[in-house]
PDB file of C-alpha atoms in Angstrom:
ATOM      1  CA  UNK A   1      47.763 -70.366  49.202  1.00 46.00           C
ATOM      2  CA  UNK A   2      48.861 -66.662  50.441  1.00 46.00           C
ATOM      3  CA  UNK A   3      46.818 -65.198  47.763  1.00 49.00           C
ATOM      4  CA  UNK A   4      44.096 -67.125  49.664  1.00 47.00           C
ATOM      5  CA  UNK A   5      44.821 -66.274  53.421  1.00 44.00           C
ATOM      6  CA  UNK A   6      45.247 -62.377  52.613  1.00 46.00           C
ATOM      7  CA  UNK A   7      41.886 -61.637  51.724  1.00 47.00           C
ATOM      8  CA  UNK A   8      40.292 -63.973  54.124  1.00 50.00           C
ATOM      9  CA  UNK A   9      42.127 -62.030  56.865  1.00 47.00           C
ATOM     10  CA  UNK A  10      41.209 -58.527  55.425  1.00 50.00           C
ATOM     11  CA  UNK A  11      37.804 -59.646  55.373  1.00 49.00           C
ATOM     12  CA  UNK A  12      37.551 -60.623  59.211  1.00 52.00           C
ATOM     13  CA  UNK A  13      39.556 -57.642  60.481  1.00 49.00           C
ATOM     14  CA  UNK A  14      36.723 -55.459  58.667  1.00 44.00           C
ATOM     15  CA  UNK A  15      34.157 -57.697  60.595  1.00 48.00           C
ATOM     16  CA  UNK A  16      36.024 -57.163  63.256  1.00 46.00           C
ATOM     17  CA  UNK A  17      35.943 -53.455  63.300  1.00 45.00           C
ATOM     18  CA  UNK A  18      32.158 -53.255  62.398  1.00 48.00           C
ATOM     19  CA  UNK A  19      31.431 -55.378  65.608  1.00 47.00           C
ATOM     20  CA  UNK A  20      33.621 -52.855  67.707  1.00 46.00           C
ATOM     21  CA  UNK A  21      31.955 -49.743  66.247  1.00 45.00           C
ATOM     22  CA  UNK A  22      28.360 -51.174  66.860  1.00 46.00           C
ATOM     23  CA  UNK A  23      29.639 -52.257  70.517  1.00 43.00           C
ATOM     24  CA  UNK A  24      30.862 -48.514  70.917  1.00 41.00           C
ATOM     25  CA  UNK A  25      27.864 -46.794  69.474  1.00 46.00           C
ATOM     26  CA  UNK A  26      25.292 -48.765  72.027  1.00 42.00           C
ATOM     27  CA  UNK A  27      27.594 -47.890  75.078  1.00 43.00           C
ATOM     28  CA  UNK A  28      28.282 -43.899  74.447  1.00 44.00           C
ATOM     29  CA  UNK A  29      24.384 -43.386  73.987  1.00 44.00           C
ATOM     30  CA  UNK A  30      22.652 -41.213  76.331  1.00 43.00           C
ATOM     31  CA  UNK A  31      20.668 -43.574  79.020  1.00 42.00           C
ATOM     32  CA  UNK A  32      17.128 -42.919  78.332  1.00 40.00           C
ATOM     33  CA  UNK A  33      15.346 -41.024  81.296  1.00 40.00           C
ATOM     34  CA  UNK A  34      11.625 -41.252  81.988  1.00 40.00           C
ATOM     35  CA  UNK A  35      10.794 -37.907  82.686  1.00 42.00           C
ATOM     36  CA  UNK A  36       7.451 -36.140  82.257  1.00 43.00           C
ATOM     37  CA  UNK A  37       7.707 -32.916  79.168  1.00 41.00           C
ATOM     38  CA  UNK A  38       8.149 -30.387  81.987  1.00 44.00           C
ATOM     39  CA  UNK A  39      11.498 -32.008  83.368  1.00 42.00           C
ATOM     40  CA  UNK A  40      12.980 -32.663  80.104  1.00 39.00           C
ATOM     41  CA  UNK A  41      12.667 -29.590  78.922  1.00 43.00           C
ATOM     42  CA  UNK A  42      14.226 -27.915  81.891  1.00 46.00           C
ATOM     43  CA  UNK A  43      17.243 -30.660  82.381  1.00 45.00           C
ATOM     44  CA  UNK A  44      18.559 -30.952  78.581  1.00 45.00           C
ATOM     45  CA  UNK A  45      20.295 -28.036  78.103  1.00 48.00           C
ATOM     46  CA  UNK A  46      22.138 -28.404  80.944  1.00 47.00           C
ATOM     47  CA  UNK A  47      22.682 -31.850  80.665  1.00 46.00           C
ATOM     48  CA  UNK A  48      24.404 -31.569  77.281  1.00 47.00           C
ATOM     49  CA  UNK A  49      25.898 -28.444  78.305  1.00 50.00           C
ATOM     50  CA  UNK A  50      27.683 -30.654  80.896  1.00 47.00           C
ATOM     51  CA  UNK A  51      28.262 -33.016  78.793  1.00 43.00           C
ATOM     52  CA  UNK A  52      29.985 -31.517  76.260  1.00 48.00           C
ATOM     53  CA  UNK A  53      32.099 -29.786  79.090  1.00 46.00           C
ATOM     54  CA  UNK A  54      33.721 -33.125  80.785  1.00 42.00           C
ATOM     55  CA  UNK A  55      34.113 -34.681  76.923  1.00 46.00           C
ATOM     56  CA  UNK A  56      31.633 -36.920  77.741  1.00 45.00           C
ATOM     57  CA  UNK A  57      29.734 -36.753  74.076  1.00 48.00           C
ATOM     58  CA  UNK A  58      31.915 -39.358  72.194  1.00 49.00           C
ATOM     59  CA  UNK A  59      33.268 -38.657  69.091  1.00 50.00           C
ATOM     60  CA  UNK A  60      30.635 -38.730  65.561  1.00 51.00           C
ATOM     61  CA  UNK A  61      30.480 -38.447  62.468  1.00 52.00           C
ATOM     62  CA  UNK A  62      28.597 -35.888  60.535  1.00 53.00           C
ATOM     63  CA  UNK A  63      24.887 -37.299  60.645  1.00 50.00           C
ATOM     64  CA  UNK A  64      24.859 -38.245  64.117  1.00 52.00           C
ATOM     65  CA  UNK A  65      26.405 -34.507  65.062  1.00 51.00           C
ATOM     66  CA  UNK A  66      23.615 -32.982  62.971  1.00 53.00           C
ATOM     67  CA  UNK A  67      21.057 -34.573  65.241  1.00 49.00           C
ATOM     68  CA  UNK A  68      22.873 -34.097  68.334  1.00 50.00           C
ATOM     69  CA  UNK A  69      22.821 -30.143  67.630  1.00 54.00           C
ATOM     70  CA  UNK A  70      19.159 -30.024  66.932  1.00 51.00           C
ATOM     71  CA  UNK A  71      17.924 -31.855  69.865  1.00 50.00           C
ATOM     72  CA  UNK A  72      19.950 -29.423  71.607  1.00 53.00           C
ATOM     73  CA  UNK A  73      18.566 -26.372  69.920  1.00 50.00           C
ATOM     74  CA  UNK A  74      15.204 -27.558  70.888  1.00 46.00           C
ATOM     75  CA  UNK A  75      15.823 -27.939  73.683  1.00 47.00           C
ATOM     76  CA  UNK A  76      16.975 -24.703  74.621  1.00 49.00           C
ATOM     77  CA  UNK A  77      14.273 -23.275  72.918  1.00 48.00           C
ATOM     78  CA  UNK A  78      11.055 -25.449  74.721  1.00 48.00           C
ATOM     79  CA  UNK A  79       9.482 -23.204  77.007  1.00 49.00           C
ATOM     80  CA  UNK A  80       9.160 -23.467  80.646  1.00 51.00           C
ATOM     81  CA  UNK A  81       6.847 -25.255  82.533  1.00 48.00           C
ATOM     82  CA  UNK A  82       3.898 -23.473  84.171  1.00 46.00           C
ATOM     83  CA  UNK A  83       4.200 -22.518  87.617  1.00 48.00           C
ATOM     84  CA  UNK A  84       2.470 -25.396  89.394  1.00 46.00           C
ATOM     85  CA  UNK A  85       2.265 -27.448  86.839  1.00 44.00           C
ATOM     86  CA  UNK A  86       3.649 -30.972  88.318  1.00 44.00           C
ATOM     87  CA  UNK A  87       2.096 -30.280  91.819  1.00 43.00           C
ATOM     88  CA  UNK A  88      -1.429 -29.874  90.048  1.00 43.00           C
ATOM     89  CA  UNK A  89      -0.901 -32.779  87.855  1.00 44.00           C
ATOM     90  CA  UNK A  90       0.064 -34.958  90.942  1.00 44.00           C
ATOM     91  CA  UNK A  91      -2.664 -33.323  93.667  1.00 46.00           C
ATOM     92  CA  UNK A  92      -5.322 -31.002  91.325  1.00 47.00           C
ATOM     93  CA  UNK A  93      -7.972 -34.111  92.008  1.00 46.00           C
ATOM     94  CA  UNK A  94      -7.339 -33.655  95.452  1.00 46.00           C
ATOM     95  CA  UNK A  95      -7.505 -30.300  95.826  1.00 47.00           C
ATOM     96  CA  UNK A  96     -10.513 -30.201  93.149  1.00 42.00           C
ATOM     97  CA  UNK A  97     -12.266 -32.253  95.371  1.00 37.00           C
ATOM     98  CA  UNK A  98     -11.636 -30.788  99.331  1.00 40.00           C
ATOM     99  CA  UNK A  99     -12.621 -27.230  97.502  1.00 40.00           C
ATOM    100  CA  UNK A 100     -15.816 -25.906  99.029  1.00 37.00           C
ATOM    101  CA  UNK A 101     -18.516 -25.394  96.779  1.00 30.00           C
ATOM    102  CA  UNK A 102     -20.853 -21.967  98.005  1.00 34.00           C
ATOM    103  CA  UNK A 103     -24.096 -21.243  96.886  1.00 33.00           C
ATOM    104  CA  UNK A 104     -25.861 -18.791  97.747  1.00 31.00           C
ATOM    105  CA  UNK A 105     -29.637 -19.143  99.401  1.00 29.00           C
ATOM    106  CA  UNK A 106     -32.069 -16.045  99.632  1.00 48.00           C
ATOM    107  CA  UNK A 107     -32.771 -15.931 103.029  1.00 59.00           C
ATOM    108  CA  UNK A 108     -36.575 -15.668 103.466  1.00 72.00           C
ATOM    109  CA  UNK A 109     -37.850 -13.809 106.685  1.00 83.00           C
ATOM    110  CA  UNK A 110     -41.009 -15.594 108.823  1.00 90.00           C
ATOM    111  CA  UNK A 111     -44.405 -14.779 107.623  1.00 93.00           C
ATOM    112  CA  UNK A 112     -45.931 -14.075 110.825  1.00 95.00           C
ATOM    113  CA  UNK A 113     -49.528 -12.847 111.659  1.00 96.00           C
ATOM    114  CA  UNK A 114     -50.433 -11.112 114.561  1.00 97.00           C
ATOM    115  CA  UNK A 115     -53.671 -11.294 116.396  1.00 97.00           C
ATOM    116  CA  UNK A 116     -55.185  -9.544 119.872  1.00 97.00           C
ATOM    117  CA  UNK A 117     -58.889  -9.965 121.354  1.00 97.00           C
ATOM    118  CA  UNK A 118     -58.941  -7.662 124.509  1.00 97.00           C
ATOM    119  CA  UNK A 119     -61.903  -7.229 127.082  1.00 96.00           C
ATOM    120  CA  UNK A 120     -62.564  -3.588 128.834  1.00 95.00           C
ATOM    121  CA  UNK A 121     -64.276  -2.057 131.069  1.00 93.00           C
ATOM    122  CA  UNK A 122     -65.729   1.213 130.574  1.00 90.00           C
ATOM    123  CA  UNK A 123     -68.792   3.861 131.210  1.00 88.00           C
ATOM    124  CA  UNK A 124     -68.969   5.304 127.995  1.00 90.00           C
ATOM    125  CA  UNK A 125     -69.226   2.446 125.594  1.00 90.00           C
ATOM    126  CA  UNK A 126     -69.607   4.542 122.039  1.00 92.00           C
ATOM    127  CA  UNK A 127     -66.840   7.608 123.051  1.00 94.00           C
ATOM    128  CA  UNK A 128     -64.629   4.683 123.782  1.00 94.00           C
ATOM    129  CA  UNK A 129     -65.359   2.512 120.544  1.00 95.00           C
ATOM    130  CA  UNK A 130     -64.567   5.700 118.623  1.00 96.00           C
ATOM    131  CA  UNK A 131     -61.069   6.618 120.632  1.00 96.00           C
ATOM    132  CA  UNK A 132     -60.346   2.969 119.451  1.00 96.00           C
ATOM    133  CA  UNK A 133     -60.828   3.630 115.334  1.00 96.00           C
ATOM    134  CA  UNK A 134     -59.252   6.606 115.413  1.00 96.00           C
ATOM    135  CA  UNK A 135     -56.371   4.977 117.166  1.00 96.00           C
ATOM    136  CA  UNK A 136     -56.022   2.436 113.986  1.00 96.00           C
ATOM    137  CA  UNK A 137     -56.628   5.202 111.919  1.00 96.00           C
ATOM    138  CA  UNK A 138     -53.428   7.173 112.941  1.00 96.00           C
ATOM    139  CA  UNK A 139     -51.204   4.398 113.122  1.00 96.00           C
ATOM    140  CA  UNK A 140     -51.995   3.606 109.247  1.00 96.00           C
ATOM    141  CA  UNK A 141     -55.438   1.230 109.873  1.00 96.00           C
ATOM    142  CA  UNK A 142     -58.879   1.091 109.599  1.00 96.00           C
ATOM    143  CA  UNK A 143     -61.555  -0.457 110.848  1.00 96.00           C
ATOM    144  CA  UNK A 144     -63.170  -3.889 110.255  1.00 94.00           C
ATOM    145  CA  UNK A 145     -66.278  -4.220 112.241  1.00 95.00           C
ATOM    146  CA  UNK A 146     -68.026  -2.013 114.684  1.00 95.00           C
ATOM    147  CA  UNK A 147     -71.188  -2.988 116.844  1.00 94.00           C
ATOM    148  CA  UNK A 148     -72.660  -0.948 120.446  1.00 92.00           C
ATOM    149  CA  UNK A 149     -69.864  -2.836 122.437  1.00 93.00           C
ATOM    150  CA  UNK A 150     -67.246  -4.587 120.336  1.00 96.00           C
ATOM    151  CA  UNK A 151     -64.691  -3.025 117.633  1.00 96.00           C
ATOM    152  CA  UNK A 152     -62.268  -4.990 115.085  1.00 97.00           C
ATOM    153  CA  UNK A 153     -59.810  -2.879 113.840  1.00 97.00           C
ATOM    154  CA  UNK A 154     -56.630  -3.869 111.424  1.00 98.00           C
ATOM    155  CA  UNK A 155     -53.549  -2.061 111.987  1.00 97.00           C
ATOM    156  CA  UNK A 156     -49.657  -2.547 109.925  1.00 97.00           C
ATOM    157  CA  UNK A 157     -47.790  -5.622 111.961  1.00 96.00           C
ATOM    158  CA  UNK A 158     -44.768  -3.262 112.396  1.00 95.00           C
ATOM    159  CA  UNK A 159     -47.722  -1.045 114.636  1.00 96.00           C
ATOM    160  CA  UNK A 160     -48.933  -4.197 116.216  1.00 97.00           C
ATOM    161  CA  UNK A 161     -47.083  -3.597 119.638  1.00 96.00           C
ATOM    162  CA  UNK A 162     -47.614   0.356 120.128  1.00 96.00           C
ATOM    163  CA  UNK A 163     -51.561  -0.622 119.522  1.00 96.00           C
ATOM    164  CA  UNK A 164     -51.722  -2.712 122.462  1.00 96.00           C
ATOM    165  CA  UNK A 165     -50.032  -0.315 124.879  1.00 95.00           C
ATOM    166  CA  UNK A 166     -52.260   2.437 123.428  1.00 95.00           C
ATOM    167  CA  UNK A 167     -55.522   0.246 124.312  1.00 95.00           C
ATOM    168  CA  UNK A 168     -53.659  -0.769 127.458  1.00 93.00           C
ATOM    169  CA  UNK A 169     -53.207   2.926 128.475  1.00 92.00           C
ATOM    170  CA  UNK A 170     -57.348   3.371 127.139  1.00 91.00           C
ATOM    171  CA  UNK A 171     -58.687   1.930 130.480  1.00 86.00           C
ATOM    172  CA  UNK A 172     -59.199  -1.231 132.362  1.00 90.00           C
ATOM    173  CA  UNK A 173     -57.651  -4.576 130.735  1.00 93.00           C
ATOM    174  CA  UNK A 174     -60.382  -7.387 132.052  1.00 94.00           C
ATOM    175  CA  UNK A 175     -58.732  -9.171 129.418  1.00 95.00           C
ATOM    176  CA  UNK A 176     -56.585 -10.192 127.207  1.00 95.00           C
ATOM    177  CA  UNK A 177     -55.493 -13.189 124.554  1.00 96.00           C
ATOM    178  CA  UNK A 178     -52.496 -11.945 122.012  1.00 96.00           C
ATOM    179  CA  UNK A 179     -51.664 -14.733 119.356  1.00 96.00           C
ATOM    180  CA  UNK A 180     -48.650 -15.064 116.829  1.00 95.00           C
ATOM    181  CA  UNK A 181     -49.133 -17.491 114.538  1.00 95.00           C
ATOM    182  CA  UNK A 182     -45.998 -18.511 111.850  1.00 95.00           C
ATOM    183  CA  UNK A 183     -47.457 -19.551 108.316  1.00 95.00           C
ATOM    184  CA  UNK A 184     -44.138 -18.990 106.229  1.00 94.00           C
ATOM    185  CA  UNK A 185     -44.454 -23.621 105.992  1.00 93.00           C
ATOM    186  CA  UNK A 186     -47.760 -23.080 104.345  1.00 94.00           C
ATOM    187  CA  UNK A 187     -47.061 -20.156 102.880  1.00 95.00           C
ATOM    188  CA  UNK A 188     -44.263 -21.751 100.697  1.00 94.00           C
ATOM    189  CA  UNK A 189     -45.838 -24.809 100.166  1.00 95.00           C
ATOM    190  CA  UNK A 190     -49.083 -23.075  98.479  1.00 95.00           C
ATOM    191  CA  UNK A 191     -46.473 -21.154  96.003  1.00 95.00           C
ATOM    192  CA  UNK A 192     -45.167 -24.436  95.092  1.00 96.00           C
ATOM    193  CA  UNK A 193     -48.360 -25.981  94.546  1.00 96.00           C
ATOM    194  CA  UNK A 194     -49.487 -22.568  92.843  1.00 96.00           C
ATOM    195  CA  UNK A 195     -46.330 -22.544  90.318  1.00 96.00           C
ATOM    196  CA  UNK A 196     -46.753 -26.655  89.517  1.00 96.00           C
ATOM    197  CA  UNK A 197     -50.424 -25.933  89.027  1.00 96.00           C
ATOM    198  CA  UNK A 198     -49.642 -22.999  86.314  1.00 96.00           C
ATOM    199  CA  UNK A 199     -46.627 -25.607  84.456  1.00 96.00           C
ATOM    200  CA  UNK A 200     -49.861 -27.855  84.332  1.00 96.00           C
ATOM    201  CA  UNK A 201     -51.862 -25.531  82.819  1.00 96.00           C
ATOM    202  CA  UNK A 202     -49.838 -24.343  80.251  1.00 96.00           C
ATOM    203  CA  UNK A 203     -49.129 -27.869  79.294  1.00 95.00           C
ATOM    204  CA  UNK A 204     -52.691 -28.491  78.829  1.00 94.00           C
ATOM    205  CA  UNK A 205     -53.005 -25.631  76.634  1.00 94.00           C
ATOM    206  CA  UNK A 206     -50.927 -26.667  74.322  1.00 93.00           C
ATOM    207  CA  UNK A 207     -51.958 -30.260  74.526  1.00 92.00           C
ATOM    208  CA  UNK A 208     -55.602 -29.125  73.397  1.00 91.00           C
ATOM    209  CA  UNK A 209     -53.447 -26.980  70.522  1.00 90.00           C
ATOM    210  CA  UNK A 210     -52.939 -29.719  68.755  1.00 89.00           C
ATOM    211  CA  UNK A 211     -55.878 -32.088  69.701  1.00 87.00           C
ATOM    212  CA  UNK A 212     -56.629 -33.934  66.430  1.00 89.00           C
ATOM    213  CA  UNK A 213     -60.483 -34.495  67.571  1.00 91.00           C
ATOM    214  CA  UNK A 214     -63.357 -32.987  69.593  1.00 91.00           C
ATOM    215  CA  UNK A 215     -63.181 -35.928  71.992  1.00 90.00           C
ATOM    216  CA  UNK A 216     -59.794 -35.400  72.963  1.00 90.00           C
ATOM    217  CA  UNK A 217     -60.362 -31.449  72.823  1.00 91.00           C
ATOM    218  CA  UNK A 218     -63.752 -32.104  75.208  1.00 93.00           C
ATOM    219  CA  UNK A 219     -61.004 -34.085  77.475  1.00 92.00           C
ATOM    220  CA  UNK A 220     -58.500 -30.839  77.670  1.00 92.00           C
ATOM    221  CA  UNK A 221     -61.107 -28.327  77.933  1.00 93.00           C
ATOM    222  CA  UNK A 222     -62.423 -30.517  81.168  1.00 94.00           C
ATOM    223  CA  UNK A 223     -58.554 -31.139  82.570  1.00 93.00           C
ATOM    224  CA  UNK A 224     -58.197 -27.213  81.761  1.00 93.00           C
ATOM    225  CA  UNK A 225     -61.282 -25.807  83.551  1.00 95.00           C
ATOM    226  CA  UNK A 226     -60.325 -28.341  86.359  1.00 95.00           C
ATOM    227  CA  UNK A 227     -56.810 -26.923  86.793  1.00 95.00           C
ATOM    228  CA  UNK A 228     -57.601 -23.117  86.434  1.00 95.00           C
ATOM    229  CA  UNK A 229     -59.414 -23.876  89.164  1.00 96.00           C
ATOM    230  CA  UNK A 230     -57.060 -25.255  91.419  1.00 96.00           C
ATOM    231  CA  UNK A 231     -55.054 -21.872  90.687  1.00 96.00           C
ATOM    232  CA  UNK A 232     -57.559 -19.417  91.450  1.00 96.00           C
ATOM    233  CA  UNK A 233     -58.214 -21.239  94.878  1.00 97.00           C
ATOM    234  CA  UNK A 234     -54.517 -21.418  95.520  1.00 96.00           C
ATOM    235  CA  UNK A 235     -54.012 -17.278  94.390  1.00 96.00           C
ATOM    236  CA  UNK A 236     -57.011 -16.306  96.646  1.00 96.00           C
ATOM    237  CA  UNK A 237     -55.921 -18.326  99.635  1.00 96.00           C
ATOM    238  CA  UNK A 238     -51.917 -16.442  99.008  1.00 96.00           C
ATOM    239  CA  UNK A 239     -53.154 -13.287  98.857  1.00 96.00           C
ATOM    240  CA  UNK A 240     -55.714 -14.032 102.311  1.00 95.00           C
ATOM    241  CA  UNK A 241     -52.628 -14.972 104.417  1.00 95.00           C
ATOM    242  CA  UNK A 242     -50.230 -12.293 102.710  1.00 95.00           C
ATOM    243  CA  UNK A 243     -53.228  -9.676 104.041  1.00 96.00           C
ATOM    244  CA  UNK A 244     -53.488 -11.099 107.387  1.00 95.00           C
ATOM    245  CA  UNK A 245     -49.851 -10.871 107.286  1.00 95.00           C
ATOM    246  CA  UNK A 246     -49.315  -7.335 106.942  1.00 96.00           C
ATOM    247  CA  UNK A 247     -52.502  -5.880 108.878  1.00 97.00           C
ATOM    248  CA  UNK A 248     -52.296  -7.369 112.006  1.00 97.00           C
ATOM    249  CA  UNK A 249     -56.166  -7.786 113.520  1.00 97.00           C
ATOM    250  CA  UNK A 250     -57.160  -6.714 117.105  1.00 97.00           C
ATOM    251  CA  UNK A 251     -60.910  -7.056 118.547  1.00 97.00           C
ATOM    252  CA  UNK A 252     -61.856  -5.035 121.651  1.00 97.00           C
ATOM    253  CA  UNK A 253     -65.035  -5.907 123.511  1.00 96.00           C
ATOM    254  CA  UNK A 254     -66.118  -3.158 126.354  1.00 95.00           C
ATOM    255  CA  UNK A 255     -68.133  -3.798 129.385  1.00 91.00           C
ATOM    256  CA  UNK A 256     -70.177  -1.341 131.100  1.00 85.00           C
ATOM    257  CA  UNK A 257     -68.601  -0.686 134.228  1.00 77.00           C
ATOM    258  CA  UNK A 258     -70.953  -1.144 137.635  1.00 66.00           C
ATOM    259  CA  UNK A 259     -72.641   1.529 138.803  1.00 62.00           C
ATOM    260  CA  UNK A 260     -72.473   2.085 142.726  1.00 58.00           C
ATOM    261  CA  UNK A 261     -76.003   2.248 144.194  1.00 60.00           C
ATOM    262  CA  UNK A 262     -76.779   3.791 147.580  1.00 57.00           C
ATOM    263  CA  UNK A 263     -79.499   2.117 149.971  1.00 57.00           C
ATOM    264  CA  UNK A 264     -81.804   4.659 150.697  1.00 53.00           C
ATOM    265  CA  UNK A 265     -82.881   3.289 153.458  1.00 55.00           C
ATOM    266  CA  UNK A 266     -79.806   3.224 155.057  1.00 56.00           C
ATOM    267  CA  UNK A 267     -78.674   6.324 155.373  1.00 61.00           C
ATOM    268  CA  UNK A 268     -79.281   8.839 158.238  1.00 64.00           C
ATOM    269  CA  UNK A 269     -79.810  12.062 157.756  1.00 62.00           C
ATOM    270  CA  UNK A 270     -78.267  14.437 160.716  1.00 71.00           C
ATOM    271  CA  UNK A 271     -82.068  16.497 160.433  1.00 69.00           C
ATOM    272  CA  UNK A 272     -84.530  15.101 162.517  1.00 73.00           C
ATOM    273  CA  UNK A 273     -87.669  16.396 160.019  1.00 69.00           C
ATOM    274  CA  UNK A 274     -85.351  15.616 156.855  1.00 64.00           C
ATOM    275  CA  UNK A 275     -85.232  11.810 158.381  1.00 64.00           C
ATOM    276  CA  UNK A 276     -88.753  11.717 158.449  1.00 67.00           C
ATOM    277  CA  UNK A 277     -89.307  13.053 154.887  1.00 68.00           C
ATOM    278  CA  UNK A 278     -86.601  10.224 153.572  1.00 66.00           C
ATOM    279  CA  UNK A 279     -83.791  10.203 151.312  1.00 64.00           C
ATOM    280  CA  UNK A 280     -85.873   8.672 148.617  1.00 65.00           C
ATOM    281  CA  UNK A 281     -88.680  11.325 148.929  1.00 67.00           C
ATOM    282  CA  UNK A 282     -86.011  13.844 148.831  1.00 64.00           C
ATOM    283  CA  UNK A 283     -84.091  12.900 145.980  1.00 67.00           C
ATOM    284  CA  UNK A 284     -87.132  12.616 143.748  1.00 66.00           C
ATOM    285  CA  UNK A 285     -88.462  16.513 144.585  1.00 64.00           C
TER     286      UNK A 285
END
């Protein structure tokens, strides 16, 4: 009966101490943190730097030591966290989206085109129409159109203004109607048209490329002629307003100016025998 009970209590003390050991080894682990990389790798050396300093890393045996060492060396040798790092990873959609976004815009000054029709007066109408081209012609002109009383002349748009005052200063202004007229709208809007028109074109080309028959081809030479078309109306009508533009265009019409006329019969000559003869009679010896 002894030789019974002795190994039946040798067996349950060993259980015994296997149940304690398990017990001890759950309750002297490390709690587990949740922690993003950056803060683990910062806070384990120290923590089992402190750790080790109050005795607080329990007692083990050769494996578990092992391990414990190289989690520290690792530890130690992660590198730091980038400067930043947890604020961007917390607030970098935020910020990604309040950031102003610039672009840049070519700033495109008015297309503007100048225009003055000015009425005169004046007693010698061709001395007059010539001070008037060779006006345009020093400030960088020419001249348009020219008849016995009217002149057109085209001068630069930066000389519009000193052209007026210089007709202004000519002689007597009867008249006068000075227009400014902004086309930069329709200016734009023909280059668009102009630059869709081309994309079209070149499409067509190489549509009729590789036609595979002469009806198709006879389609695209049609659509082709049709388009080229369209472009040469569109380049001519650009390069009208970009001329108008830059030469601004001023018309001056002269009037003869009235001629004072003296009634002959009138006047009273202080000669009794010159009254008698007459003024008329007198001027016409």
């Amino acid at each position: 009966m002894q030789n019974l009970v002795f190994p039946w209590a040798m067996f349950m003390g060993v259980a015994a101490l296997g149940c304690g050991g398990g017990g001890y080894d759950a309750t002297s682990r490390p709690p587990m943190l949740v922690r993003g990389p950056s803060l683990v790798a910062e806070s384990a050396p120290a923590m089992a730097d402190g750790l080790e300093e109050v005795g607080a890393v329990p007692a083990m045996d050769d494996e578990r030591a092992e391990t414990w060492s190289a989690s520290r060396a690792l530890a130690k040798e992660a590198p730091p966290p980038p400067a930043g790092s947890a604020a961007g990873s917390s607030g970098g959609g935020g910020a990604a989206t309040g950031a102003k976004v610039s672009q840049a815009v070519e700033a495109r000054a008015p297309l503007l085109v100048y225009t003055a029709r000015m009425l005169m007066a004046a007693f010698d109408m061709a001395a007059s129409l010539n001070r008037v081209e060779a006006m345009a012609v020093e400030l960088g002109g020419f001249m348009s159109k020219r008849t016995d009383l009217e002149i057109t002349v085209r001068v630069p748009a930066a000389a519009f203004d000193t052209a007026v005052r210089r007709l202004e200063a000519m002689g007597d202004v009867l008249k006068r109607d000075v227009k400014v007229e902004d086309v930069t709208e329709e200016f734009l809007d023909l280059e668009v048209r102009l630059r869709n028109a081309r994309a079209v074109r070149d499409r067509v080309e190489k549509l009729l490329d590789k036609a595979s028959n002469v009806e198709e081809s006879l389609l695209l030479e049609k659509e082709l002629g049709r388009v080229s078309g369209d472009i040469e109306r569109l380049e001519g009508r650009l390069k009208v307003m970009r001329d108008k533009a830059s030469f601004s265009t001023i018309t001056v019409l002269f009037q003869s100016r009235p001629k004072e006329t003296i009634d002959p019969g009138g006047a009273r000559l202080p000669i009794p025998w010159l009254h008698a003869l007459g003024l008329s009679r007198l001027l016409n010896l």
